[in-house]
mmCIF file of C-alpha atoms in Angstrom:
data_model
loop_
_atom_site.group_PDB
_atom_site.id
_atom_site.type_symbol
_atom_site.label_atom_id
_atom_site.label_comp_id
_atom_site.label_asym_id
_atom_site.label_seq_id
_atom_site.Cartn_x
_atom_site.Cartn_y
_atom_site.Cartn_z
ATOM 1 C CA UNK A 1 -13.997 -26.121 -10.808
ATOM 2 C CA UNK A 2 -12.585 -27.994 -13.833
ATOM 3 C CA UNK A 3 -8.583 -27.265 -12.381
ATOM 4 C CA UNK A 4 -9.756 -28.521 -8.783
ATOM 5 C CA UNK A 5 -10.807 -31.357 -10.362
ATOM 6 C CA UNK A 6 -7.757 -32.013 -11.998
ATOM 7 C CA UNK A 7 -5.619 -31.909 -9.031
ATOM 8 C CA UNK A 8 -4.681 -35.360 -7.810
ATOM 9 C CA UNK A 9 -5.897 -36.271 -3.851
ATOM 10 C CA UNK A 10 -2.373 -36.291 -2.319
ATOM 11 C CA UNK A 11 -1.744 -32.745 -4.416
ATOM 12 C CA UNK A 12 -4.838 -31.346 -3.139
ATOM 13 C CA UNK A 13 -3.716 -31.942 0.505
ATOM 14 C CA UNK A 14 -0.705 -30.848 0.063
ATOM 15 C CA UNK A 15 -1.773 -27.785 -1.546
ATOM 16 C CA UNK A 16 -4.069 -27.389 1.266
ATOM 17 C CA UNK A 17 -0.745 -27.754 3.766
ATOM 18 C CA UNK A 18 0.181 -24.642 2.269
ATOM 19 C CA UNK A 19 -2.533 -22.713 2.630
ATOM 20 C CA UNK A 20 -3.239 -23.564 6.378
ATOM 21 C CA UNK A 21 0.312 -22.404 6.896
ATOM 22 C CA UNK A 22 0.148 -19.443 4.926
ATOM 23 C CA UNK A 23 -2.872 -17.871 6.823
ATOM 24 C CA UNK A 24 -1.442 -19.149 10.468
ATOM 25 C CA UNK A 25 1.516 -17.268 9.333
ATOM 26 C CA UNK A 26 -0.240 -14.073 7.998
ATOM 27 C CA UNK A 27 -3.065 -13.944 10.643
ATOM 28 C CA UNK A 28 -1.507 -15.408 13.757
ATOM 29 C CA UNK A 29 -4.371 -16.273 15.511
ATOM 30 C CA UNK A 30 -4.248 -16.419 19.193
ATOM 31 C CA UNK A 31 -6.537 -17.788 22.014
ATOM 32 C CA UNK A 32 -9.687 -15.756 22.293
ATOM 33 C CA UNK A 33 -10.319 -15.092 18.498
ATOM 34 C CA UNK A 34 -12.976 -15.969 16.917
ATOM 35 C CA UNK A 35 -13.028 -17.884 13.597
ATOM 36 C CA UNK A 36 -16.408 -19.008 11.921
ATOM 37 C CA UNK A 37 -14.662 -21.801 8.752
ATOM 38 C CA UNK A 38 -16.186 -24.073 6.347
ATOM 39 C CA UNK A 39 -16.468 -27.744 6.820
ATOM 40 C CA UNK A 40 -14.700 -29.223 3.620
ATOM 41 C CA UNK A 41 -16.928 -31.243 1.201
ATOM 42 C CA UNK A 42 -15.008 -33.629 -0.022
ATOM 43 C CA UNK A 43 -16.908 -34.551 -3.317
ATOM 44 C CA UNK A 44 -16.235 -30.633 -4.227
ATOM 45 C CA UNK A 45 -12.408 -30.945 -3.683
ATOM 46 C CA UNK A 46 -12.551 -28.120 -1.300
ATOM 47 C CA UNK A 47 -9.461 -26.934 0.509
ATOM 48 C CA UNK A 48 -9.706 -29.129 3.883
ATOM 49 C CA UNK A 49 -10.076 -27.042 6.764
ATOM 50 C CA UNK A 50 -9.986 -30.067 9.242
ATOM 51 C CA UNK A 51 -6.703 -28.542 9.629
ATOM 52 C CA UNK A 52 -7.595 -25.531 10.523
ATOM 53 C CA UNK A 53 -10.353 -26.432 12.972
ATOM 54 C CA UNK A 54 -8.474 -28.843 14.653
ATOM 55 C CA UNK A 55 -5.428 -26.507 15.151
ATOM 56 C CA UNK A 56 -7.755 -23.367 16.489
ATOM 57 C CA UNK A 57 -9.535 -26.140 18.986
ATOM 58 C CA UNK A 58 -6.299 -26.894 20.081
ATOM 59 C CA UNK A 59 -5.782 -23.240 21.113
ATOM 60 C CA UNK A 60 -8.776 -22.564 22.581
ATOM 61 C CA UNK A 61 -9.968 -20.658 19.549
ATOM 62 C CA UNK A 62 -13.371 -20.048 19.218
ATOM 63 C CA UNK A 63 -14.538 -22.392 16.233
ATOM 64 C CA UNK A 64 -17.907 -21.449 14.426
ATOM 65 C CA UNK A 65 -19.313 -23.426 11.342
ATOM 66 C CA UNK A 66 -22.219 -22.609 8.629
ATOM 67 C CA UNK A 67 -25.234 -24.643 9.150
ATOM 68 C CA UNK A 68 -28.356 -23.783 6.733
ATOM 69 C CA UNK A 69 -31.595 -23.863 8.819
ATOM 70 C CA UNK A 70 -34.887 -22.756 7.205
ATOM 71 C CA UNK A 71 -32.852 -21.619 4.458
ATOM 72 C CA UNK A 72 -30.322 -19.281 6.190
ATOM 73 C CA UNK A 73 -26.909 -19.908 7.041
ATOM 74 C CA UNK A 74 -26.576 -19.757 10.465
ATOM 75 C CA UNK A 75 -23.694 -19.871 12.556
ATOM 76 C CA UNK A 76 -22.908 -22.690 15.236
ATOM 77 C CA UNK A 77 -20.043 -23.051 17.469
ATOM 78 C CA UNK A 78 -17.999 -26.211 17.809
ATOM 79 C CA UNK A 79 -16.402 -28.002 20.213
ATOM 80 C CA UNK A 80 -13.778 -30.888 20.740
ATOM 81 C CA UNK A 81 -16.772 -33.344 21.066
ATOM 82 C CA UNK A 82 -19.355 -31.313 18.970
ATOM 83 C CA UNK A 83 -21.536 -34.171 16.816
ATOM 84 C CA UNK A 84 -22.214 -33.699 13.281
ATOM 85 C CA UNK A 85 -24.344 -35.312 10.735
ATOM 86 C CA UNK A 86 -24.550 -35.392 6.813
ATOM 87 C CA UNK A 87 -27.067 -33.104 5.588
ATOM 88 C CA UNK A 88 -29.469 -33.340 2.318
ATOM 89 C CA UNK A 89 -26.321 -32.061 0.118
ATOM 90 C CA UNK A 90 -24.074 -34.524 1.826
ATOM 91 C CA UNK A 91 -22.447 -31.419 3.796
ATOM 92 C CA UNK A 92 -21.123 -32.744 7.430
ATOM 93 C CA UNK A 93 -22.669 -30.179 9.908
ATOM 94 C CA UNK A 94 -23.155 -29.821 13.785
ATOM 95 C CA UNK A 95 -26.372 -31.948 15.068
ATOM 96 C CA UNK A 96 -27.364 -28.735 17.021
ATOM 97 C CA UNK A 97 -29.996 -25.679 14.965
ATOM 98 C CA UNK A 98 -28.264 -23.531 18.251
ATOM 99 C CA UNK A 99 -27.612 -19.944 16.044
ATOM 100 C CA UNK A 100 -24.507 -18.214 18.369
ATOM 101 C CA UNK A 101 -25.677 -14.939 17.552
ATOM 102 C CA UNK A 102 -22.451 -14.155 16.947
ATOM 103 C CA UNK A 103 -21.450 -11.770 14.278
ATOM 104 C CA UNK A 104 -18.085 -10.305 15.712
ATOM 105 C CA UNK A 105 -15.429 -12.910 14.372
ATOM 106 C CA UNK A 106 -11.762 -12.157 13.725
ATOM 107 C CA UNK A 107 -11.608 -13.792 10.693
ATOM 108 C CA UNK A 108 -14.228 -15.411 8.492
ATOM 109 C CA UNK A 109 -12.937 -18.384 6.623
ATOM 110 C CA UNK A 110 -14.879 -18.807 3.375
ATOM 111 C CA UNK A 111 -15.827 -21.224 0.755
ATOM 112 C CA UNK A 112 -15.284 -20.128 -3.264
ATOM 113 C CA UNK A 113 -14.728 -21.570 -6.253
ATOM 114 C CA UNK A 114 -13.209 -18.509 -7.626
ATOM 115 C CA UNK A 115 -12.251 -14.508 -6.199
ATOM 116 C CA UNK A 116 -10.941 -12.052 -8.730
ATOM 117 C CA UNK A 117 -7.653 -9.432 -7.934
ATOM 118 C CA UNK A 118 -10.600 -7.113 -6.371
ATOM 119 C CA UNK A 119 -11.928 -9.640 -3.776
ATOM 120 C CA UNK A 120 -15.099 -10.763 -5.979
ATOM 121 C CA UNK A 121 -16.054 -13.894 -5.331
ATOM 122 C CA UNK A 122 -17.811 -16.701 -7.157
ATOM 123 C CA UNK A 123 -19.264 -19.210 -4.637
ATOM 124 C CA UNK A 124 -21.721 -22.291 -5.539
ATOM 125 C CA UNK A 125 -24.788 -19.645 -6.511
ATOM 126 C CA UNK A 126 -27.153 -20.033 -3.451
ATOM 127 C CA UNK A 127 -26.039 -16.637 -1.621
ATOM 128 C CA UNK A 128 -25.686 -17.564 1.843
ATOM 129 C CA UNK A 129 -22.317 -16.104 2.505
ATOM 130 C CA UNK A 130 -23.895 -12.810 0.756
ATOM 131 C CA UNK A 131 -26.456 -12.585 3.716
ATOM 132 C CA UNK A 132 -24.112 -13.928 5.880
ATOM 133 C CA UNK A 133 -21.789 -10.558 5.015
ATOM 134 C CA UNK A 134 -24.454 -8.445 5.889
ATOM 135 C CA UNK A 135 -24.557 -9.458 9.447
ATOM 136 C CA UNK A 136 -20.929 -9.468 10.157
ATOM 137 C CA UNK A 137 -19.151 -7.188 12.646
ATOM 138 C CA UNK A 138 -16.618 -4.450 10.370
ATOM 139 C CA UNK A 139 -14.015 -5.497 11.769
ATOM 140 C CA UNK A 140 -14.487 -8.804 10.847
ATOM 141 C CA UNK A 141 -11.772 -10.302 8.316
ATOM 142 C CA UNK A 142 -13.454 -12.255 5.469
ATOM 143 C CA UNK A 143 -11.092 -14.423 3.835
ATOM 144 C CA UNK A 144 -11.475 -16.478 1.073
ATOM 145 C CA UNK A 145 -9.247 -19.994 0.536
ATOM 146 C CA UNK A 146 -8.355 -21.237 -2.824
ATOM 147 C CA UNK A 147 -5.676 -23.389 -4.841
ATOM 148 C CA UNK A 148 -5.033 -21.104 -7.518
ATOM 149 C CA UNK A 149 -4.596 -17.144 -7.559
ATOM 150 C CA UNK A 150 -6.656 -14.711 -9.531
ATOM 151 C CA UNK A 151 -5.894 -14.871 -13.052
ATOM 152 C CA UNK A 152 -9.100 -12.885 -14.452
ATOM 153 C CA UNK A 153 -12.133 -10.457 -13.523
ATOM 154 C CA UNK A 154 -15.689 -11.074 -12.796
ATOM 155 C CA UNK A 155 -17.933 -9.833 -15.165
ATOM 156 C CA UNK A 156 -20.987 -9.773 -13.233
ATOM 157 C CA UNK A 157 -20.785 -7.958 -9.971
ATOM 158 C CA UNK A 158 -23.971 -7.274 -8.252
ATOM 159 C CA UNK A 159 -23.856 -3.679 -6.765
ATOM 160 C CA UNK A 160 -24.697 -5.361 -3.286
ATOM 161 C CA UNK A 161 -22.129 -7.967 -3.455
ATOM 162 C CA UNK A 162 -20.022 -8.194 -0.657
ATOM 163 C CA UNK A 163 -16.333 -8.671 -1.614
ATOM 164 C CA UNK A 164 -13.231 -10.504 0.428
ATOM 165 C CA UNK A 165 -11.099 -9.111 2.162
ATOM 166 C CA UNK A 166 -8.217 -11.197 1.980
ATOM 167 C CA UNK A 167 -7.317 -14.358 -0.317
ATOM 168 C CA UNK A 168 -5.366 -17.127 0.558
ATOM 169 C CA UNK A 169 -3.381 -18.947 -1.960
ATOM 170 C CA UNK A 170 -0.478 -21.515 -1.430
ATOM 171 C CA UNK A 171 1.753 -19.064 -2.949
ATOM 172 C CA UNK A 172 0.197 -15.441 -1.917
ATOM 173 C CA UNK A 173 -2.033 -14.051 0.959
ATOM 174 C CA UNK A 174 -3.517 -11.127 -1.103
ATOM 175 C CA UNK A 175 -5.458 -8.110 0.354
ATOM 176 C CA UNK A 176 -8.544 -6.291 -1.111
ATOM 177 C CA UNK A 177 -8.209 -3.513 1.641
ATOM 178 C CA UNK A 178 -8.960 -0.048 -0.068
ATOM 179 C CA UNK A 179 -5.514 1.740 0.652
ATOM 180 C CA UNK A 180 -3.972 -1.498 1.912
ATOM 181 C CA UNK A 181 -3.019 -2.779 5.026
#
């Protein structure tokens, strides 16, 4: 959190340029596909995904975004004209509760503030994306986004923790794939 913080606004988005690009590279996503991706919060320094969303609505790419209702992260799909609103933890989300259902995405886009060389992931501490996992089609990629690569482990893996499957870095797209891919 501390080395987010330090990076300067214009370095952040530029940083965040790189990512984007890295992942349309790696992934090529293509009309059709299905992507559920966080909605920046600014205040957090999160990578923007504006960029993202923007560019898979633009390509008729299914867009799907977290929304917590009754304390469960539910899935909500977007559109060009969706409405959002600023929640109680001054999170922009859709106006709609409407759950898709959905649970077979192509790719999963997901918040972190840190993933280790095994695809552990530290996120904020309220384990939604954990449940979220649970639900998700296998075939589903979940992909974490982050400024800086993995440098060191996490010491406390839960046995039912769900790890990543890919990382995206502005320097590396890593896999976690047992036996690679």
């Amino acid at each position: 959190m501390q080395k987010r913080k330090a990076l300067s606004t214009d370095e952040a988005f530029l940083i965040s340029e790189k990512i984007f690009e890295n992942f349309i590279n790696y992934f090529q996503p293509v009309s059709g596909d299905k992507v559920h991706i966080f909605i920046s919060i600014e205040k957090f320094k999160e990578i923007d995904t504006q960029t993202f969303i923007n560019y898979f609505l633009s390509r008729n790419i299914h867009v799907f975004v977290p929304k917590i209702v009754d304390a469960k992260l539910i899935s909500v799909e977007i559109f060009k004209d969706t409405k959002f609103e600023i929640n109680n933890w001054n999170i922009s989300e859709p106006v709609s509760n409407k759950d898709s259902g959905e649970s077979d995405f192509n790719y999963v886009i997901t918040p972190l503030l840190y993933c280790d060389d095994k695809g552990n992931r530290v996120g904020y501490g309220k384990g939604f994306y954990d449940g979220f996992f649970e639900n998700l089609s296998s075939e589903a990629k979940k992909i974490g986004i982050n400024y800086f690569n993995p440098d060191e482990n996490i010491d406390d893996v839960w046995e039912n923790d769900i790890p990543l499957d890919y990382l995206v870095t502005p320097t590396d797209v890593l896999s976690f794939f047992k036996g690679g891919e």
